[in-house]
Coordinates of C-alpha atoms in Angstrom, one line a residue:
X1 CA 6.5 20.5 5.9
X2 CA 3.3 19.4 7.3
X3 CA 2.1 15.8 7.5
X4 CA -1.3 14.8 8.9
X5 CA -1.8 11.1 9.6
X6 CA -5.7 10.2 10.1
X7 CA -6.0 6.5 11.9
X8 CA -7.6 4.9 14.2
X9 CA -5.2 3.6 16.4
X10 CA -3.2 7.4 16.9
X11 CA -1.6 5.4 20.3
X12 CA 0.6 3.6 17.5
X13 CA 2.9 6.4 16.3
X14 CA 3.6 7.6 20.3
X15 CA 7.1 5.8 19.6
X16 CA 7.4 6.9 16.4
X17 CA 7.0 10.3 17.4
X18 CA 9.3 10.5 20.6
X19 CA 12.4 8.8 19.2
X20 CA 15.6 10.1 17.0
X21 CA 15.8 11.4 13.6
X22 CA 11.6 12.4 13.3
X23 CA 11.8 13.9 17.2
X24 CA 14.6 16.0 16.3
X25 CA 13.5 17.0 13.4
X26 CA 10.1 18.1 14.9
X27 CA 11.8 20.0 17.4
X28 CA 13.6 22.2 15.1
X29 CA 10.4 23.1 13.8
X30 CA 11.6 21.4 10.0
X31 CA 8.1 19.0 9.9
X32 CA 4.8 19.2 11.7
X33 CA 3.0 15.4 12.2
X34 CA 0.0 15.6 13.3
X35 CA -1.4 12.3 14.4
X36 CA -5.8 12.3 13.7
X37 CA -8.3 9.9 14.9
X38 CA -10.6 8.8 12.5
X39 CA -13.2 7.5 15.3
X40 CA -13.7 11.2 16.5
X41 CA -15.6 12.0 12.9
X42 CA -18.4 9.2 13.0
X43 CA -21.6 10.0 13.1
X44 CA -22.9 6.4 14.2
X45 CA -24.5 6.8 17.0
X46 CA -22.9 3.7 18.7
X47 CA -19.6 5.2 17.4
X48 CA -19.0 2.6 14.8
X49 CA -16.6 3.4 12.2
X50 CA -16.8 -0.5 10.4
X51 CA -20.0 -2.3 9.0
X52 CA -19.8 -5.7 7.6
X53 CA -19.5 -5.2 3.9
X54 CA -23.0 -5.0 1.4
X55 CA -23.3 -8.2 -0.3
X56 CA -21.6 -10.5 2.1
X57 CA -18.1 -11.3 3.0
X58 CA -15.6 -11.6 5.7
X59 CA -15.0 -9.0 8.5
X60 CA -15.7 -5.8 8.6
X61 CA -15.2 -2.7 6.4
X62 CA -14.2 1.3 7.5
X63 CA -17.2 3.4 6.6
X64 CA -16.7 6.2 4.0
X65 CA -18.6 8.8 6.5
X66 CA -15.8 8.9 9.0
X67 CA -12.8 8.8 6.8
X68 CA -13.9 11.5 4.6
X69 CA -15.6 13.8 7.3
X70 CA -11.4 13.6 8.7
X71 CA -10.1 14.1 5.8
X72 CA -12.2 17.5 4.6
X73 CA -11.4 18.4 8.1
X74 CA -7.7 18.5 8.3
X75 CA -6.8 19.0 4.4
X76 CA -6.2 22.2 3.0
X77 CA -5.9 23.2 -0.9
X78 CA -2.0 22.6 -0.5
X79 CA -2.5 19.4 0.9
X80 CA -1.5 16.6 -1.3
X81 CA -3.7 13.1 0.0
X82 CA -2.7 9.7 -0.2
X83 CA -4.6 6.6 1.2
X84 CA -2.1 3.5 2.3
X85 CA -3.9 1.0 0.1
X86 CA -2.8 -2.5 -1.8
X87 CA -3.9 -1.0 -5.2
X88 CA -1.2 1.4 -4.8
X89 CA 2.1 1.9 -6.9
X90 CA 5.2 0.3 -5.1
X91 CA 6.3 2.9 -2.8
X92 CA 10.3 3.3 -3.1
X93 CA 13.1 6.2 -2.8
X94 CA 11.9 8.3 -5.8
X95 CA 8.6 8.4 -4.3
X96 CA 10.1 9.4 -0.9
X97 CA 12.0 12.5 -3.0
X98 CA 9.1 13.2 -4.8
X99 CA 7.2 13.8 -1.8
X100 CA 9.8 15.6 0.3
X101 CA 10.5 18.1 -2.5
X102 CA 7.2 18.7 -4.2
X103 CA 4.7 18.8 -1.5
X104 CA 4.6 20.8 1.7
X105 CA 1.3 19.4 3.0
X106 CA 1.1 15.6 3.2
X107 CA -2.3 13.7 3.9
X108 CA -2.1 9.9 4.7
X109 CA -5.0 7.7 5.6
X110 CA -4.7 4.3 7.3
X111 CA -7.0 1.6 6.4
X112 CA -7.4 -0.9 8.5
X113 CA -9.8 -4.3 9.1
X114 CA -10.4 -5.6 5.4
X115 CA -10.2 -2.2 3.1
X116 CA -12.1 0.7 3.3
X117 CA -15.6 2.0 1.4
X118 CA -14.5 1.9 -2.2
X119 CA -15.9 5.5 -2.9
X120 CA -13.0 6.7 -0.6
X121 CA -10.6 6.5 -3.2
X122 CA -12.5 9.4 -5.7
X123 CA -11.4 11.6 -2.7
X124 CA -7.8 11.4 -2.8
X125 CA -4.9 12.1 -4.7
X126 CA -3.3 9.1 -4.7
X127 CA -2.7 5.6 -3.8
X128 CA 0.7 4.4 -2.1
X129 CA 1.5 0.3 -1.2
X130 CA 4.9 0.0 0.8
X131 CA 4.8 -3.8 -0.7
X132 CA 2.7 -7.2 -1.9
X133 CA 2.0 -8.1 1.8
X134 CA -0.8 -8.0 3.9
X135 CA -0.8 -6.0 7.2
X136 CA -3.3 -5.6 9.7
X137 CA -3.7 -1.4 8.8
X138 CA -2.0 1.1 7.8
X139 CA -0.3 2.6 10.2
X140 CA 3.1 1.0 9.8
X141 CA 3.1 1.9 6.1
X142 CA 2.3 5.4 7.0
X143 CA 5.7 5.3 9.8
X144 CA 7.1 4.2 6.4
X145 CA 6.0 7.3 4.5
X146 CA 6.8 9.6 6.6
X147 CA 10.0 8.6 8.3
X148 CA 11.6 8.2 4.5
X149 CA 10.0 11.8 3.7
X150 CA 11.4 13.6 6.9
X151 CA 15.0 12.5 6.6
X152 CA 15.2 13.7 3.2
X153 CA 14.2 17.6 4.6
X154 CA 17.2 19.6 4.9
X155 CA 18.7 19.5 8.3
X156 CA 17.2 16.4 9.4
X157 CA 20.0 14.6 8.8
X158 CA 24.0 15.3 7.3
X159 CA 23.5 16.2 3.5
X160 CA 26.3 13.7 3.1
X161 CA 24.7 10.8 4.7
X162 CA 22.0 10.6 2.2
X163 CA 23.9 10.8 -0.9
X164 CA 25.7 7.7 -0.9
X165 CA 22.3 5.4 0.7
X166 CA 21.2 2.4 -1.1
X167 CA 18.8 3.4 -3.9
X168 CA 19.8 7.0 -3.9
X169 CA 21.8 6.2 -7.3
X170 CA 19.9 2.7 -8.1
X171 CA 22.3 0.9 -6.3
X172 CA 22.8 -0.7 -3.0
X173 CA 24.8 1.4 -0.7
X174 CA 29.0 -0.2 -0.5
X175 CA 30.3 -2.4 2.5
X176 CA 30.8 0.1 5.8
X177 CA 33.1 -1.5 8.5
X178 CA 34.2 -0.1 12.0
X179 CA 37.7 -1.4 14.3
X180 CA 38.4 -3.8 15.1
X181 CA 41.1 -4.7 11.4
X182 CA 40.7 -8.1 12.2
X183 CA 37.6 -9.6 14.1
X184 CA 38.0 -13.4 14.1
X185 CA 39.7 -13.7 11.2
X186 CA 37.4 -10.6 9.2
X187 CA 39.5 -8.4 8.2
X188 CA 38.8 -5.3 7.6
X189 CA 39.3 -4.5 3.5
X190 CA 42.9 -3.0 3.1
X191 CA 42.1 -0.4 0.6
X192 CA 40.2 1.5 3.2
X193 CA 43.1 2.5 4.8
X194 CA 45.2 3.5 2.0
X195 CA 44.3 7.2 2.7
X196 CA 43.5 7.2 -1.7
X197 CA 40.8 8.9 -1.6
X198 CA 40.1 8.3 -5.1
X199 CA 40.7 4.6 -5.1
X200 CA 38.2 3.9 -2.0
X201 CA 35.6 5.6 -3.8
X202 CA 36.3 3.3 -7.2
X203 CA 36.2 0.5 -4.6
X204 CA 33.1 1.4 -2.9
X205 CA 31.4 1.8 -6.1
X206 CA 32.8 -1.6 -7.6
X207 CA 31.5 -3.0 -4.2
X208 CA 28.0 -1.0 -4.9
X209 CA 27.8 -2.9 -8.8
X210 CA 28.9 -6.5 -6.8
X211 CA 26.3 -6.4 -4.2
X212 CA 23.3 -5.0 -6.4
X213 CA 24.0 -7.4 -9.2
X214 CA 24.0 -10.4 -6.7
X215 CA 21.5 -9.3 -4.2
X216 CA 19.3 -7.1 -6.6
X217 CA 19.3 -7.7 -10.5
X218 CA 15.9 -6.1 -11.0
X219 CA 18.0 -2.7 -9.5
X220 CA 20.8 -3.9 -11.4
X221 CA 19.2 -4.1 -15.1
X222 CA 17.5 -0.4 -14.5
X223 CA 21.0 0.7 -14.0
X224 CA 22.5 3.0 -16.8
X225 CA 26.2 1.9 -16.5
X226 CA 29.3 4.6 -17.1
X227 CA 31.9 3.5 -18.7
X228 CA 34.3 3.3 -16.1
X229 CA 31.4 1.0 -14.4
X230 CA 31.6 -1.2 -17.6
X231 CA 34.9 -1.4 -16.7
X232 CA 34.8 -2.3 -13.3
X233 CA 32.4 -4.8 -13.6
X234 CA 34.6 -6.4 -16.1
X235 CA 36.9 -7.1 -12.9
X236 CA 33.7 -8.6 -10.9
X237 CA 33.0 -11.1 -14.4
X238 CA 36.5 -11.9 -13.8
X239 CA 36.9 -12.3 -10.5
X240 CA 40.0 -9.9 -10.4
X241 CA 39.4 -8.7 -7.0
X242 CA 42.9 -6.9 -6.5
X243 CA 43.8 -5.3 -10.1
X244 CA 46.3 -2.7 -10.2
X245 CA 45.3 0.3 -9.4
X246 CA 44.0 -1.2 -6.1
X247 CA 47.2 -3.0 -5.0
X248 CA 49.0 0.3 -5.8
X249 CA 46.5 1.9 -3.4
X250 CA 47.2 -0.5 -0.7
X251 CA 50.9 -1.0 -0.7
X252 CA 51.0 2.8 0.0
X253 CA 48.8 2.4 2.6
X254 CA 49.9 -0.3 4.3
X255 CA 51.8 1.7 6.9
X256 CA 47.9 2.5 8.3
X257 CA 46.7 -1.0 8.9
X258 CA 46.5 -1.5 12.5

């Protein structure tokens, strides 16, 4: 995959670049980022890439010249192009697999000041928000887009590790926990050492409904619930937090509990 980000602050992603999961990634050749600076394509000749907007209003506006001379520049027919912009759909994990799956060339423009020329958008292919706030550009959204893109590419990261993420199944992700058992009183939940296979993944999922239908009811009332979800969330309602076939789990694994 190839993903070309045009800014004008490139200086911005030399982090982003150099550290973990995206630096390994680029080194075994699975993604190619390719950071652009938008400044190099004016044609001011005081190298200006804002103006104060026509009409009136506060600060300053990118120029449609620069942006667009960038973005024929470094696009091919494959590419798919998408500006970082407020008017955007919500991006979220969907849009991350959609990306990573359909597209093997990915365009992302950074506005930045107070918005960009509005004849900018009839030039790309879509328009992506990472959330109702304001920023000062887009560059962190774009780190956004692309970091969520590049784990999904196989051999970024351990299949494994991405299947049971929160959102990957419209739910937050379960309670994790590391040694020590007991950590000021903590404790670490028993089932987890019961060795049940089985009965710590009915418990991670039961944790899974818990957490989203507290933290997250918007995620919650999307979900399609199973049966056997109906059933365990019938334990949450009723505050049965050690039914049966848990406790049977756990007295067999007591022995493990350290």
């Amino acid at each position: 995959m190839k993903i070309t980000i045009l800014t004008l602050f490139p200086e911005m992603f030399d982090g982003f670049l150099a550290n973990s999961i995206i630096k390994r990634a680029i080194a075994k050749g699975l993604v190619e980022v390719k950071i652009v600076n938008i400044r190099d394509y004016t044609t001011d000749k005081y190298g200006r890439v804002d103006s104060a907007p026509i009409g009136g209003g506060a600060g300053l506006i990118m120029k449609c010249q620069p942006i667009l001379d960038c973005l024929n520049a470094n696009r091919s027919e494959k590419s798919h192009t998408v500006l970082l912009s407020p008017r955007g759909k919500t991006y979220n994990q969907a849009k991350s697999r959609e990306f990573a799956g359909n597209f093997e060339d990915i365009v992302l423009i950074c506005g930045h000041y107070e918005g960009v020329d509005e004849r900018v958008n009839n030039y790309v292919d879509e328009l992506v928000s990472i959330g109702d706030y304001i920023l000062t550009g887009g560059e962190l959204g774009a780190m956004i887009v692309a970091d969520s893109v590049i784990r999904l590419l196989d051999g970024a990261i351990a299949s494994e590790s991405i299947v049971e993420e929160s959102f990957e199944n419209g739910l937050l992700e379960y309670p994790q926990f590391t040694e020590p058992y007991d950590y000021n009183g903590k404790k670490v939940p028993d089932i987890l050492y019961s060795g049940n296979h089985q009965a710590i993944e009915k418990w991670r999922k039961k944790e899974s409904l818990r957490l989203t239908r507290t933290f997250r009811p918007d995620l919650f009332e999307k979900y399609q619930l199973s049966k056997a979800d109906k059933k365990l969330l019938d334990e949450i309602i009723n505050n049965n937090d050690e039914p049966e076939w848990q406790s049977k789990a756990i007295e067999k694994g007591k022995k493990y509990i350290k």
